[in-house]
Each structure stands twice: as C-alpha cells, then as structure tokens.
Amino acid sequence: MKLLLKGGFVVDPVKATALQLDVLVEGGKITALAPQIEAPAAETISVDECFICPGFVDMHCHLREPGEEFKETVLTGTRAAGRGGFTAVVCMGNTKPPADNRAVIEFIKRQAGVAPVPVYPVGCATKGRKGEELAEIGDLVEAGVVALSDDGNSIMNSEVLRRVLEYSRMFDLLVISHCEDQNLSLNGVMHEGFMSTLLGFRGIPRAAEEIHVARDLLLAEMTGARLHIAHVSSAGSVQLIREAKRRGIRVTAEVTPHHLCLTDEAVQTFDTNTKVNPPLRTRHDIEALCEGLRDGTIDVIATDHAPHSVEEKDVEYNYAPFGISGLETAVPLMWEHLVARGVLEPVQLVQKMAFNPAQILGLPERVIEVGREANLTVIDPRLKLPVRVKDFVSLGKNSPFNGWELRGWSVLTVVGGKIVMRQGME
Amino acid sequence: MKFERKDILGLQDLSTEEIKLVLDTAEPMKEILAREIKKVPTLRGRSVVTLFYEPSTRTRTSFELAAKYLSADTASISVATSSVQKGESLRDTAKTIEVMGADTIIIRHSVSGAPHFLARMVNARVINAGDGAHEHPTQALLDMFTIREKKGRLAGLKVAILGDITHSRVARSNIWGLTKMGAEVRVVGPPTLMPPFIQDLGVKAFYRCEEGLENVDVINVLRVQLERQQKGLFPSIREYTRLFGLDETKLRYAKPDVLVLHPGPVNRGIEISPEIQDGPHSAINEQVTNGVAVRMALLYLLMSGGEVHEIAS
C-alpha cells in the first residue's frame, strides 16, 4: 500500500524545522520526501496547512489489563491512543495482578499483538508494588520491559529505592519515579491551599511531591542510575529538577496535559473528574511547569491516561478514584494551551510528545526521514471541535474537559505505514 | 422579595439580602414555637426526607420538628439502618427517595460537596445539613439569628470562632455569613488546626487566646473532635483545654457582655468549662430553639413556591 501526504509542513524535531514537503509511504516506510511528489498509484491525502509530525509516543498510560478490563483493555486503550494521535504507548505496571513478573508482561505483549498501536510495558520495580523487595528485574528485562516503575505508589523506603536504582544500572534501564510522601498526602484528595480550605477537603501539599523529588534526585546522583520523574505538578519540583540537571544528574521529567490546563479551582465544581494524583495545583505552578518545558527542564508531555468506569467516578468526591482519561484529548489540549498561546513552537511540542519520549526509552527514533518506519501524527491547527466524552473510544469517559472547544486535533495517525485514524473515519 | 433558589447548599453563594430574609422570616417562626399549639398548615401535603450519612440527634430532630410544625410529612433515613449498608450508592438512594415523591431532601454527609452532587441528580429541593468540613449553612444561620437577637445587630460586631477551624464546617459557614453581614470575624486555635490561607476568606487568624479573644462581642466555641486527637494534631486533650478551653480567665479578654455560643454537642469541661456553658454569657440552649425557627423559615421559603407572604396564623 502506498500513501502520499501532500501539502503539509513536515516537522523535524532535530533540525527544529517545519518545511512544506510531501511524504510518500511505501511498505511501511518513508520512501520519499520532497516539495512535490507525484505518485498516481498511491492513496493521496491532502494535508494542506497541517503539521506532519513524527509519531507521538505516550510514555505514561494505564491500560488496566489484566484485571480491570471494565475500565480499559489493551485493545480499547490503544484504539484511544490511535484516535488521539499516538503511534506508541508505554503502559504502567499497576495492573491486577501487578506487572512484577514475566508472565504478566508476556500477557500484555500477547494482548498487544492485535493492537493498532504498539505497546511497550513498564515492569514493577518491586514485588507486588509494595516497595519492600526488588522484583525479578532481569527476568522483566528479558520479557521486554522498557522501564521500571511502581507508579501509583511511591517507593517509601529510601534503601529499597537505592537498590532499585543500583540494580537497574546493570541493564541501563530507566526507573520512573512516582514522587509522593504518602505520610504527607494521606487521605488528601486535592491540592492543599486556599481552595482546599474553602471546600473543606483534606489537602495534599506540594511538599509531599517535592520531598521525594529531592530524595530521588539525591539517590540518582549517588547511584548514577537513569531516573525519570513522572507527572511533575509543582513549581518546587521543577526547580529541583532544573538544579539536578545542572549538576549532571541523569534525570528526565514529564508533565501531563491536565496539570498544564487546570488549577485546583476546578475542584469547586465537585466534579470527581478533577480528582487526580498528584493533584491539580495553582496558576503559579502552571507557569513554572511551562517555563520548565521551555527551558528543557521538563522533557516530555505524557498523558497519565487513567481510565475509570462511570460508576466509580459518579460518587461523592472522597470516594472517587484518582485519574483522567487523557489519550484522546492530549494533542488538542496541548496545541490550544501551549502552541496557540505561544508557550511552545510546534517543533518543541513534537520534541516533548514524540522525539524525547522515544529517545529516553530507547525506542526507534521519532524523525521523518527516508528509510524510517512511517509513524506519523498529522495535526490540523485550524480544526476546532468540542471535546465529547461520549465519542471517546476509551472505555474511560472520565474527563473534566468535556465540552471544551479545542483547536489542533490530530486528523491522521499512521503506524508502520498503516492508517489507524483518519478524522471522520476512525 | 422572592426567594428563588432550588436548594440551600451553603452560605458562600447566598446574598446578604437572602440571609436577611431568612433571619427575618425566622422571627415569626419563633413566635409559633412559643404557642401552645405549635402547628400551622403552611406545608400541608408536602414531604420532607432527612438523609443522614453521619450520626446526628439535634440537627435531624430540629429539621423534623421544623417540618412537622409546618404540617409537612416527614421521613428519616439514617445510614445505620438503610440499604446504604448493603452498598447502595448515594445516587441510587437519592433517586429512590425522589421517585417516592419527596419534595425536599435534607442531607448530612461526611464528604464535602455531597449535597451539591445530590442537588444535580434530583429535582427535589436539597438542603445541606452539613457536608464534610465544607459548610453547615443552617447552623450558621441559627448562630447569626441568635447573635442578632441578643446583640440587636450583626454589622460591626467582633466575633471569634475558637477551636478546630480546619475540620469545622460550622466555622466556614459562619465566616461566609458573618463577614457578608458586616461582622469582623477572627479564628482562634492552634496552627495544626488552622487551614492554610484562612485569612483569604476575610478573617484574622490568632494562635493565642489572649490576642484572639481580646475585646470580642461573641465567642463561638467549636467542638473538639476527639477522634482527631489521635492523629497527632495536638499533644493531648489536657494541653488543648489548658491553652484553648474557654474558662473564666480567658473569657476576661473579651468584652464584659460577651455572648458565648457552641454548636453542640459539648464535650463538657474540654472546649468550654461548665461554669461558662451554664453561665449568664451562654446562649447555647437558645441556639437549639432558634435552630428550629431558622429551619422552619428555610423550609417555608423554599417550599412555599418562592413567594414570601404572610405566614398562616
């Protein structure tokens, strides 16, 4: 099958350019790249004024399989990824049972065999995600994990985290850290600040995150391991990571779209879709996160896609689980809030959502060059549509963005030369 | 003036005029309470259901009597004896009550926002009888009614709220109501029981009684929630009583004619000494009576079709 994309701006995250070029795809690879390509036998798609980007990679999502298939499955989650413009996803290991052994990883990979988008599993760092004993990390590596994480839980015992980091060095494996001092955050449901005082909710202070960011950075420095800080939410964390990078610590970091678009004021509605961990913070934190993205302190935008059933979220605020279904809104949210507002250039967005996550995880490099596998995300900056959760293909309809009018939706997702989503046809 | 709200969820969004209307309406209601036959036919044929997810004697009884005095039919559901124990969700419980024909649902719940969640789900009117540490609007209204009755006004008074501010819905509703009505509000308590940015609600915060109670017209003493004590928020009941328990010594910091309130139930001898609780400054028992009057006023305003007309005599 031949595919010709005509008239778009091809984004190159390495050269930091966006040039008007046609792209020809044949046999799953990019075979030509030129200002004007004629290929009468190819299916030709006009992408005038659209940005043709290297395929986006979501390095932090929850596919809920095995164990909670009523929330999401590998198949529904990857369909949601494709619809949202992602060409690969990295799924966390807090499944039931947890992905702390070869059997679960192999099961996920088998389920991913029919998925429209490749799935790269993360293995648990400790047995049962309890933070007590190392998981069989060597076995997990052989089974194909791309990183280690007890995401959803912080490894509270510093000695255990030290050993995880040391042991991971044997494989030069990335350790993804969920930073939360669970003594400080205990029973908290939102950011601790004026809004939590006003609403009478137990708050989660910034320090709950920042104490563990600081600790994890020190341990990464001590062990020389590769550390990635997940879902950074506070200004203080950004500053700690910035200083650590200056000191040469091998650290990378990510932020989620919801932490960039919403503040704790959203909780005033008592909409349980605003309940996330770490919690939505303040305008001051959003500004620091944006600055972190601009200056390179924060490398990646990842969804932390956390689908839940309607029944679980349609309850009193305290009883609802944490999380937002994020795969299908990430691209237009980031276009509308970062690119359209001048926080990031389109090429920087591609670095944060495609090139950097692939590079950090050691996945095939996300660039559009002749000979490369054709993984592409096409964004139409003019396309303005409302978010409609009822149209989500994810089983998780838990989004606080329902009804938001957003520009910059992905209109075409190509994985290995195959179209997995085309606006209006998915 | 028309009272056009569907629900009473908190004092944060109630206007000064609406608060004044409730307090004014409570006055003739209190007269009804003083009669030998305490019943008027105003809400005959209407139904009120109390749905309490937390134990409560006084608030629920107060609402039920208020409804009965206005001739409404009442039913009460408490979680301990309801199908909630079988795992029924608030959504399903609410829908069940509504299809049984309830006109008004009065809810108490340990989670902030539960009444708002309920109000979105049902067409029935919803009154918040206390949600988590968020709001307790009827308690604040009865506190204000009592203060106005005793002091003749609210504007310009200095009111201290003493105790566990962090976990108190009474404190928050009082702050909204009193500041809107022109009173100066202070909160007094240990820093571990004082939530962040409380000053941004328009109050002054004090960590010492000597300063916080100085020259105040009213002291509203909050209940010490003994279960919190185990969470290490203060070292011991003994120390709390020594530093923040309202006794004769601390009362002297206030104005000589200071009015002492307490939402009850009182932990005798802990947050307030028995001499003050039963003494001449205390209006704690009158608060309970006024609570019925204020709740009658609210039910009347909400359920009489929005028109405020002469209350049946």
PDB file of C-alpha atoms in Angstrom, chain A residues 61-160:
ATOM      1  CA  CYS A  61      -0.603   5.454  30.409  1.00  0.00           C
ATOM      2  CA  HIS A  62      -2.687   2.858  32.200  1.00  0.00           C
ATOM      3  CA  LEU A  63      -4.318   0.183  30.070  1.00  0.00           C
ATOM      4  CA  ARG A  64      -5.870  -1.660  33.055  1.00  0.00           C
ATOM      5  CA  GLU A  65      -5.367  -5.122  31.568  1.00  0.00           C
ATOM      6  CA  PRO A  66      -5.034  -7.612  33.173  1.00  0.00           C
ATOM      7  CA  GLY A  67      -7.508  -7.243  35.992  1.00  0.00           C
ATOM      8  CA  GLU A  68      -9.678  -4.213  35.358  1.00  0.00           C
ATOM      9  CA  GLU A  69     -10.903  -4.769  31.836  1.00  0.00           C
ATOM     10  CA  PHE A  70     -14.125  -2.926  32.658  1.00  0.00           C
ATOM     11  CA  LYS A  71     -12.045   0.268  32.790  1.00  0.00           C
ATOM     12  CA  GLU A  72      -9.904  -0.320  29.718  1.00  0.00           C
ATOM     13  CA  THR A  73      -8.229  -3.103  27.779  1.00  0.00           C
ATOM     14  CA  VAL A  74      -5.046  -3.118  25.781  1.00  0.00           C
ATOM     15  CA  LEU A  75      -7.213  -3.040  22.658  1.00  0.00           C
ATOM     16  CA  THR A  76      -9.540  -0.190  23.690  1.00  0.00           C
ATOM     17  CA  GLY A  77      -6.653   1.792  25.152  1.00  0.00           C
ATOM     18  CA  THR A  78      -4.567   1.537  22.016  1.00  0.00           C
ATOM     19  CA  ARG A  79      -7.568   2.450  19.860  1.00  0.00           C
ATOM     20  CA  ALA A  80      -7.951   5.539  22.051  1.00  0.00           C
ATOM     21  CA  ALA A  81      -4.236   6.211  21.581  1.00  0.00           C
ATOM     22  CA  GLY A  82      -4.556   5.983  17.809  1.00  0.00           C
ATOM     23  CA  ARG A  83      -7.606   8.238  17.826  1.00  0.00           C
ATOM     24  CA  GLY A  84      -5.718  10.730  19.943  1.00  0.00           C
ATOM     25  CA  GLY A  85      -2.732  10.824  17.598  1.00  0.00           C
ATOM     26  CA  PHE A  86      -0.317   8.487  19.396  1.00  0.00           C
ATOM     27  CA  THR A  87       1.688   5.914  17.492  1.00  0.00           C
ATOM     28  CA  ALA A  88       3.058   4.091  20.545  1.00  0.00           C
ATOM     29  CA  VAL A  89       2.169   3.829  24.208  1.00  0.00           C
ATOM     30  CA  VAL A  90       4.045   2.849  27.334  1.00  0.00           C
ATOM     31  CA  CYS A  91       1.787   1.214  29.896  1.00  0.00           C
ATOM     32  CA  MET A  92       2.373   1.228  33.630  1.00  0.00           C
ATOM     33  CA  GLY A  93       2.563  -1.894  35.735  1.00  0.00           C
ATOM     34  CA  ASN A  94      -0.161  -1.229  38.317  1.00  0.00           C
ATOM     35  CA  THR A  95      -2.417  -3.865  36.840  1.00  0.00           C
ATOM     36  CA  LYS A  96      -4.154  -6.583  38.858  1.00  0.00           C
ATOM     37  CA  PRO A  97      -2.065  -8.651  39.314  1.00  0.00           C
ATOM     38  CA  PRO A  98       0.788  -6.167  39.051  1.00  0.00           C
ATOM     39  CA  ALA A  99       3.294  -6.435  36.227  1.00  0.00           C
ATOM     40  CA  ASP A 100       6.082  -7.548  38.543  1.00  0.00           C
ATOM     41  CA  ASN A 101       6.787 -10.820  36.714  1.00  0.00           C
ATOM     42  CA  ARG A 102       7.444 -12.195  33.270  1.00  0.00           C
ATOM     43  CA  ALA A 103       4.013 -13.830  32.922  1.00  0.00           C
ATOM     44  CA  VAL A 104       2.101 -10.552  33.170  1.00  0.00           C
ATOM     45  CA  ILE A 105       4.462  -8.763  30.784  1.00  0.00           C
ATOM     46  CA  GLU A 106       4.139 -11.594  28.272  1.00  0.00           C
ATOM     47  CA  PHE A 107       0.350 -11.486  28.650  1.00  0.00           C
ATOM     48  CA  ILE A 108       0.280  -7.747  27.930  1.00  0.00           C
ATOM     49  CA  LYS A 109       2.508  -8.227  24.902  1.00  0.00           C
ATOM     50  CA  ARG A 110       0.248 -11.003  23.634  1.00  0.00           C
ATOM     51  CA  GLN A 111      -2.826  -8.781  24.034  1.00  0.00           C
ATOM     52  CA  ALA A 112      -0.934  -6.052  22.204  1.00  0.00           C
ATOM     53  CA  GLY A 113      -0.460  -8.383  19.242  1.00  0.00           C
ATOM     54  CA  VAL A 114      -3.735  -7.196  17.715  1.00  0.00           C
ATOM     55  CA  ALA A 115      -3.486  -3.623  18.972  1.00  0.00           C
ATOM     56  CA  PRO A 116      -3.475  -0.826  16.368  1.00  0.00           C
ATOM     57  CA  VAL A 117      -0.645   0.940  18.196  1.00  0.00           C
ATOM     58  CA  PRO A 118       2.497  -0.708  19.621  1.00  0.00           C
ATOM     59  CA  VAL A 119       2.552  -1.204  23.374  1.00  0.00           C
ATOM     60  CA  TYR A 120       5.724  -1.031  25.458  1.00  0.00           C
ATOM     61  CA  PRO A 121       5.166  -2.301  29.003  1.00  0.00           C
ATOM     62  CA  VAL A 122       6.780  -0.975  32.162  1.00  0.00           C
ATOM     63  CA  GLY A 123       7.643  -3.555  34.804  1.00  0.00           C
ATOM     64  CA  CYS A 124       7.206  -3.030  38.521  1.00  0.00           C
ATOM     65  CA  ALA A 125      10.332  -2.103  40.425  1.00  0.00           C
ATOM     66  CA  THR A 126       9.332  -4.087  43.497  1.00  0.00           C
ATOM     67  CA  LYS A 127       7.366  -7.249  44.150  1.00  0.00           C
ATOM     68  CA  GLY A 128       3.665  -6.508  44.325  1.00  0.00           C
ATOM     69  CA  ARG A 129       4.470  -2.768  44.105  1.00  0.00           C
ATOM     70  CA  LYS A 130       4.869  -2.923  47.843  1.00  0.00           C
ATOM     71  CA  GLY A 131       8.188  -1.093  47.914  1.00  0.00           C
ATOM     72  CA  GLU A 132       9.804  -3.806  50.008  1.00  0.00           C
ATOM     73  CA  GLU A 133      11.729  -6.244  47.777  1.00  0.00           C
ATOM     74  CA  LEU A 134      13.161  -5.923  44.289  1.00  0.00           C
ATOM     75  CA  ALA A 135      11.115  -7.520  41.523  1.00  0.00           C
ATOM     76  CA  GLU A 136      12.946 -10.019  39.289  1.00  0.00           C
ATOM     77  CA  ILE A 137      14.229  -7.173  37.174  1.00  0.00           C
ATOM     78  CA  GLY A 138      16.493  -9.284  34.975  1.00  0.00           C
ATOM     79  CA  ASP A 139      13.573 -11.506  34.053  1.00  0.00           C
ATOM     80  CA  LEU A 140      11.402  -8.450  33.327  1.00  0.00           C
ATOM     81  CA  VAL A 141      14.101  -7.079  31.036  1.00  0.00           C
ATOM     82  CA  GLU A 142      14.218 -10.360  29.131  1.00  0.00           C
ATOM     83  CA  ALA A 143      10.426 -10.260  28.865  1.00  0.00           C
ATOM     84  CA  GLY A 144      10.722  -6.862  27.193  1.00  0.00           C
ATOM     85  CA  VAL A 145      10.006  -4.078  29.664  1.00  0.00           C
ATOM     86  CA  VAL A 146      11.242  -0.632  28.640  1.00  0.00           C
ATOM     87  CA  ALA A 147      11.418   0.802  32.158  1.00  0.00           C
ATOM     88  CA  LEU A 148      10.723   0.104  35.822  1.00  0.00           C
ATOM     89  CA  SER A 149       8.142   1.813  37.996  1.00  0.00           C
ATOM     90  CA  ASP A 150       5.834   1.249  40.929  1.00  0.00           C
ATOM     91  CA  ASP A 151       3.730   4.097  39.517  1.00  0.00           C
ATOM     92  CA  GLY A 152       0.661   4.819  41.574  1.00  0.00           C
ATOM     93  CA  ASN A 153       2.850   4.225  44.600  1.00  0.00           C
ATOM     94  CA  SER A 154       5.995   5.906  45.736  1.00  0.00           C
ATOM     95  CA  ILE A 155       8.758   3.639  46.972  1.00  0.00           C
ATOM     96  CA  MET A 156       8.632   4.946  50.516  1.00  0.00           C
ATOM     97  CA  ASN A 157      11.710   3.123  51.773  1.00  0.00           C
ATOM     98  CA  SER A 158      14.791   5.019  50.568  1.00  0.00           C
ATOM     99  CA  GLU A 159      17.009   1.971  50.959  1.00  0.00           C
ATOM    100  CA  VAL A 160      14.780  -0.045  48.624  1.00  0.00           C
TER     101      VAL A 160
END
